[in-house]
């Protein structure tokens, strides 16, 4: 549906987007995730045809940005981070006005406005002025605006930015509902947001894509490292290290502080895709150590995100 190749954008001599490659399939909800200044907005503005790339190619369906920018703009609905709305207008009048701009036929207009009121949960505020709405409702109006001409692709820049937790959940649900029929790209710097709403995440850092895949795939590729915490009674660290030495995949064993001198608390660093817990447990049984604690931790997506986007 969308094919991005070597997309690059300079502001003077500063490279804000640095050779991005992306393929987005029809029906996918892609989260472009990155810290402030990573290049998300710049990327989205290029995808929507509002900002010219310095280099690279963008194809949307059979159209190419540059040659067919107008055709591309027609199949994309773009909700910028702070959607411009007319605060003095009533929601109904505003949507009516948007329908006119989008050249909806008179007999289709009312039906479409009602559909959007239903989809975006605007029925109770249709006759309120936009200025008196909460931020969450304003964002719903922005979404309804974006959806007016039923675009196949939606591009949403930080759609939940500045909303309270309840409003975030509501907007998220609307996005998921819309996503059943449309291809969506949204940007966010909130990891849980991307995880909850998107099928796939591309992490962007300093203008480059540093990870791309399902949350599960990113965890697997970036997060091979696991740690196992064990507490034993009546064992010493040298013996434990010697016994565990034959187990493949262990990269290090650290002794942790323990409040009880009879307890040995250790942290085992594992660099392997293989689950080695059974091997370790067998060794503990054979050595006849008393096992007080046995716990494995895998890297969280939060941890991976921080590692991939730490300032150099
Ligand atoms: P945020 O989450 O803060 O919105 P972002 O990931 O969307 O950030 P961009 O807005 O794309 O990032 O900005 C990427 C980089 O390009 C930043 O360093 C920003 O300061 C710079 N930048 C953005 N717009 C311009 C501009 N018009 N002129 C010069 N530099 C710009």
Coordinates of C-alpha atoms and ligand atoms in Angstrom, one line a residue:
X1 CA 0.0 0.0 0.0
X2 CA 2.8 2.4 1.0
X3 CA 6.4 2.0 -0.1
X4 CA 9.1 4.3 1.3
X5 CA 12.6 4.0 0.0
X6 CA 15.7 5.9 1.3
X7 CA 13.5 8.8 2.5
X8 CA 15.7 11.7 3.6
X9 CA 15.0 15.3 4.7
X10 CA 17.5 18.0 5.5
X11 CA 16.6 21.3 7.2
X12 CA 19.6 23.4 5.9
X13 CA 22.5 21.1 6.7
X14 CA 20.7 19.2 9.6
X15 CA 19.5 15.7 8.6
X16 CA 16.1 15.2 10.3
X17 CA 15.2 12.0 8.4
X18 CA 18.0 9.9 7.3
X19 CA 17.4 7.2 4.6
X20 CA 14.2 5.6 5.9
X21 CA 12.8 2.4 4.3
X22 CA 9.3 1.3 5.2
X23 CA 6.7 -1.0 3.6
X24 CA 3.2 -0.6 5.0
X25 CA 0.6 -3.2 4.0
X26 CA -3.1 -2.5 3.4
X27 CA -5.1 -2.7 6.7
X28 CA -2.0 -2.4 8.9
X29 CA -1.9 0.0 11.9
X30 CA 1.8 1.1 12.1
X31 CA 3.1 3.0 15.0
X32 CA 6.0 5.3 14.3
X33 CA 7.6 5.5 17.8
X34 CA 10.4 7.7 18.9
X35 CA 11.5 10.4 21.4
X36 CA 11.0 14.1 20.8
X37 CA 12.8 15.3 17.8
X38 CA 13.4 11.8 16.4
X39 CA 11.9 12.8 13.0
X40 CA 8.3 11.5 13.3
X41 CA 6.4 14.6 12.2
X42 CA 8.9 15.3 9.4
X43 CA 8.4 11.7 8.1
X44 CA 4.6 11.9 8.3
X45 CA 4.5 15.3 6.6
X46 CA 6.5 13.9 3.7
X47 CA 4.2 10.8 3.5
X48 CA 1.2 13.1 3.2
X49 CA 2.8 15.2 0.4
X50 CA 3.0 18.4 2.6
X51 CA 6.8 18.5 2.8
X52 CA 9.1 17.7 0.0
X53 CA 11.8 15.0 0.6
X54 CA 15.4 16.0 0.1
X55 CA 16.0 12.5 -1.4
X56 CA 14.2 9.1 -1.6
X57 CA 10.9 7.8 -3.0
X58 CA 7.4 7.4 -1.6
X59 CA 4.8 5.3 -3.5
X60 CA 1.2 5.2 -2.3
X61 CA -0.7 2.5 -4.2
X62 CA 0.3 3.2 -7.8
X63 CA 1.1 6.8 -7.2
X64 CA 4.5 8.5 -6.6
X65 CA 5.0 11.6 -4.5
X66 CA 6.2 14.4 -6.8
X67 CA 4.5 13.2 -9.9
X68 CA 1.1 12.3 -8.3
X69 CA 1.0 14.3 -5.1
X70 CA -2.6 15.5 -5.6
X71 CA -3.8 11.9 -6.2
X72 CA -1.9 10.8 -3.0
X73 CA -3.4 13.6 -0.9
X74 CA -6.9 12.4 -2.0
X75 CA -6.4 9.0 -0.6
X76 CA -4.8 10.1 2.7
X77 CA -6.5 11.7 5.7
X78 CA -4.0 13.6 7.8
X79 CA -4.5 14.7 11.4
X80 CA -1.7 16.9 12.4
X81 CA -0.5 17.1 16.0
X82 CA -2.6 20.2 16.8
X83 CA -5.5 20.0 14.4
X84 CA -6.7 23.4 13.3
X85 CA -10.4 23.8 14.3
X86 CA -12.8 26.7 14.2
X87 CA -13.5 27.2 17.9
X88 CA -16.5 29.5 17.4
X89 CA -18.4 27.0 15.3
X90 CA -20.8 24.3 16.5
X91 CA -19.6 20.8 15.8
X92 CA -22.5 20.1 13.4
X93 CA -21.8 23.3 11.5
X94 CA -18.1 22.6 11.3
X95 CA -18.6 19.1 10.0
X96 CA -21.1 20.4 7.5
X97 CA -18.5 23.0 6.4
X98 CA -15.9 20.3 6.0
X99 CA -18.3 18.2 4.0
X100 CA -18.7 21.2 1.6
X101 CA -15.0 21.7 1.3
X102 CA -14.7 18.0 0.5
X103 CA -17.4 18.5 -2.1
X104 CA -19.8 15.8 -0.7
X105 CA -23.0 15.7 -2.6
X106 CA -26.0 17.2 -0.8
X107 CA -27.9 13.9 -0.5
X108 CA -24.7 12.2 1.0
X109 CA -23.8 15.0 3.4
X110 CA -26.2 14.3 6.2
X111 CA -25.7 10.6 6.2
X112 CA -21.9 11.0 6.3
X113 CA -22.1 13.5 9.2
X114 CA -24.3 11.1 11.1
X115 CA -22.0 8.1 10.4
X116 CA -19.0 10.1 11.6
X117 CA -20.9 11.4 14.7
X118 CA -21.6 7.7 15.5
X119 CA -18.1 6.4 14.8
X120 CA -16.3 9.2 16.7
X121 CA -18.7 9.4 19.5
X122 CA -19.9 12.9 18.8
X123 CA -23.6 12.5 19.1
X124 CA -23.9 14.3 22.4
X125 CA -21.9 17.3 21.4
X126 CA -23.1 18.0 17.9
X127 CA -24.8 21.2 19.0
X128 CA -22.0 22.5 21.2
X129 CA -19.4 25.0 20.1
X130 CA -16.0 23.5 19.5
X131 CA -14.3 25.9 21.9
X132 CA -16.3 24.6 24.9
X133 CA -15.3 20.9 24.2
X134 CA -12.7 19.0 26.2
X135 CA -9.4 18.2 24.4
X136 CA -10.5 14.6 23.9
X137 CA -13.7 15.7 22.1
X138 CA -11.8 18.2 20.1
X139 CA -9.6 15.4 18.9
X140 CA -12.7 13.4 18.0
X141 CA -13.9 16.3 15.9
X142 CA -10.4 16.4 14.2
X143 CA -10.7 12.7 13.5
X144 CA -14.2 13.1 12.0
X145 CA -12.8 15.9 9.8
X146 CA -10.0 13.7 8.7
X147 CA -12.4 10.8 7.8
X148 CA -15.0 13.0 6.0
X149 CA -14.1 11.8 2.5
X150 CA -13.5 8.2 3.6
X151 CA -9.8 8.1 2.8
X152 CA -8.2 4.7 2.5
X153 CA -5.2 5.7 4.5
X154 CA -5.1 7.7 7.8
X155 CA -2.0 9.4 9.1
X156 CA -2.3 10.6 12.7
X157 CA 0.5 12.7 14.3
X158 CA 0.5 12.0 18.1
X159 CA -3.3 11.5 18.2
X160 CA -3.5 11.2 22.0
X161 CA -1.0 13.9 22.9
X162 CA -2.2 16.0 25.9
X163 CA -5.2 13.9 26.6
X164 CA -6.0 12.4 30.0
X165 CA -5.9 8.6 30.5
X166 CA -9.6 8.1 30.0
X167 CA -9.6 10.2 26.8
X168 CA -6.5 8.3 25.6
X169 CA -8.4 5.0 25.9
X170 CA -11.4 6.4 24.1
X171 CA -9.4 7.7 21.2
X172 CA -7.4 4.5 21.0
X173 CA -10.6 2.5 20.8
X174 CA -11.9 4.7 17.9
X175 CA -8.6 4.3 16.1
X176 CA -8.7 0.5 16.5
X177 CA -12.3 0.6 15.2
X178 CA -11.3 2.7 12.2
X179 CA -8.3 0.4 11.7
X180 CA -10.5 -2.6 10.8
X181 CA -11.1 -1.0 7.5
X182 CA -8.2 1.4 6.9
X183 CA -4.5 1.5 6.8
X184 CA -3.2 3.7 9.6
X185 CA 0.1 5.3 10.4
X186 CA 0.3 7.0 13.7
X187 CA 3.2 8.6 15.6
X188 CA 3.7 8.6 19.3
X189 CA 6.5 8.8 21.9
X190 CA 4.5 6.7 24.3
X191 CA 5.4 3.1 24.1
X192 CA 2.3 1.7 25.8
X193 CA 0.3 3.6 23.3
X194 CA 2.0 2.0 20.3
X195 CA 1.8 -1.4 21.9
X196 CA -1.9 -1.1 22.7
X197 CA -3.0 0.4 19.3
X198 CA -0.6 -0.9 16.6
X199 CA -0.1 -4.2 14.8
X200 CA 3.5 -3.1 14.1
X201 CA 6.0 -0.6 15.5
X202 CA 8.8 1.2 13.8
X203 CA 11.1 2.8 16.2
X204 CA 12.8 6.0 14.9
X205 CA 15.8 7.6 16.5
X206 CA 17.8 10.6 15.1
X207 CA 16.1 10.2 11.8
X208 CA 16.8 6.5 11.4
X209 CA 14.6 3.4 11.8
X210 CA 16.3 1.4 14.5
X211 CA 13.7 -1.4 14.9
X212 CA 10.7 -2.5 12.9
X213 CA 8.3 -5.3 13.5
X214 CA 5.6 -6.6 15.7
X215 CA 6.1 -5.9 19.4
X216 CA 6.8 -9.6 19.8
X217 CA 9.4 -9.7 17.0
X218 CA 11.2 -6.6 18.3
X219 CA 11.4 -8.1 21.8
X220 CA 12.8 -11.3 20.3
X221 CA 15.4 -9.7 18.1
X222 CA 16.5 -6.9 20.4
X223 CA 15.8 -8.7 23.6
X224 CA 17.7 -12.0 23.5
X225 CA 19.2 -11.2 26.9
X226 CA 17.3 -12.6 29.8
X227 CA 18.2 -12.7 33.5
X228 CA 17.5 -15.4 36.0
X229 CA 17.4 -14.6 39.7
X230 CA 18.0 -17.5 42.1
X231 CA 18.3 -17.6 45.9
X232 CA 19.8 -20.7 47.5
X233 CA 20.4 -21.8 51.0
X234 CA 23.7 -23.4 52.1
X235 CA 25.5 -22.9 48.9
X236 CA 28.5 -20.7 48.0
X237 CA 29.2 -18.7 44.9
X238 CA 32.3 -20.6 43.7
X239 CA 30.6 -24.0 43.8
X240 CA 27.5 -22.6 42.1
X241 CA 29.6 -21.1 39.3
X242 CA 31.5 -24.4 38.9
X243 CA 28.3 -26.4 38.7
X244 CA 26.6 -24.0 36.2
X245 CA 29.7 -23.7 34.0
X246 CA 28.7 -26.5 31.6
X247 CA 25.3 -24.8 30.8
X248 CA 25.5 -23.2 27.4
X249 CA 24.1 -19.7 27.1
X250 CA 25.2 -18.3 30.5
X251 CA 27.3 -15.2 29.9
X252 CA 27.9 -14.2 33.6
X253 CA 26.9 -15.0 37.1
X254 CA 26.8 -12.2 39.7
X255 CA 26.4 -12.5 43.5
X256 CA 23.8 -10.2 44.9
X257 CA 23.6 -8.7 48.3
X258 CA 21.5 -10.8 50.7
X259 CA 20.1 -9.8 54.1
X260 CA 20.6 -13.4 55.4
X261 CA 24.2 -14.7 55.5
X262 CA 23.0 -18.3 54.9
X263 CA 21.2 -17.2 51.7
X264 CA 23.1 -16.9 48.4
X265 CA 21.3 -14.6 45.9
X266 CA 22.6 -14.7 42.4
X267 CA 21.8 -13.1 39.0
X268 CA 22.5 -15.2 35.9
X269 CA 22.8 -13.4 32.6
X270 CA 21.6 -15.5 29.7
X271 CA 22.4 -14.9 26.1
X272 CA 20.4 -17.5 24.3
X273 CA 17.1 -18.2 22.6
X274 CA 17.0 -21.6 24.4
X275 CA 15.2 -21.8 27.7
X276 CA 17.9 -23.1 30.1
X277 CA 15.8 -23.0 33.3
X278 CA 15.3 -26.8 33.3
X279 CA 19.0 -27.4 33.0
X280 CA 19.7 -25.0 35.9
X281 CA 16.9 -26.6 38.0
X282 CA 18.3 -30.1 37.5
X283 CA 21.8 -29.0 38.6
X284 CA 20.3 -27.4 41.8
X285 CA 18.5 -30.7 42.6
X286 CA 21.6 -32.8 41.9
X287 CA 23.7 -30.5 44.2
X288 CA 21.0 -30.7 46.8
X289 CA 20.9 -27.0 47.4
X290 CA 17.7 -25.6 49.0
X291 CA 15.9 -23.5 46.5
X292 CA 14.3 -20.4 48.0
X293 CA 13.7 -18.3 44.8
X294 CA 13.8 -18.9 41.0
X295 CA 12.6 -16.1 38.7
X296 CA 13.3 -15.2 35.1
X297 CA 13.0 -11.7 33.6
X298 CA 12.9 -11.0 29.9
X299 CA 13.6 -7.5 28.5
X300 CA 10.6 -5.3 28.4
X301 CA 9.8 -3.3 25.3
X302 CA 10.3 -0.2 27.5
X303 CA 13.9 -1.3 28.2
X304 CA 14.5 -2.0 24.5
X305 CA 13.1 1.4 23.5
X306 CA 15.3 3.2 26.0
X307 CA 18.4 1.3 24.8
X308 CA 17.7 1.9 21.2
X309 CA 16.9 5.6 21.6
X310 CA 19.5 6.7 24.2
X311 CA 21.4 9.8 23.1
X312 CA 24.8 9.0 21.8
Ligands
LIG1 P1 8.2 15.6 18.5 O1 7.8 14.3 19.1 O2 8.9 16.5 19.4 O3 7.1 16.3 17.7 P2 9.4 14.5 16.1 O4 9.9 13.1 16.2 O5 8.1 14.7 15.4 O6 9.4 15.3 17.4 P3 10.4 16.3 14.1 O7 9.4 17.4 14.4 O8 10.2 15.6 12.8 O9 10.5 15.3 15.3 O10 11.8 17.0 14.1 C1 13.0 16.3 13.8 C2 14.2 17.2 13.9 O11 14.1 18.2 12.9 C3 14.2 18.0 15.3 O12 15.5 18.1 15.7 C4 13.6 19.4 14.9 O13 14.1 20.4 15.8 C5 14.1 19.5 13.5 N1 13.1 20.4 12.7 C6 11.8 20.1 12.5 N2 11.2 21.0 11.8 C7 12.2 21.9 11.4 C8 12.2 23.1 10.6 N3 11.1 23.6 10.0 N4 13.4 23.7 10.5 C9 14.5 23.3 11.1 N5 14.6 22.2 11.9 C10 13.4 21.5 12.0

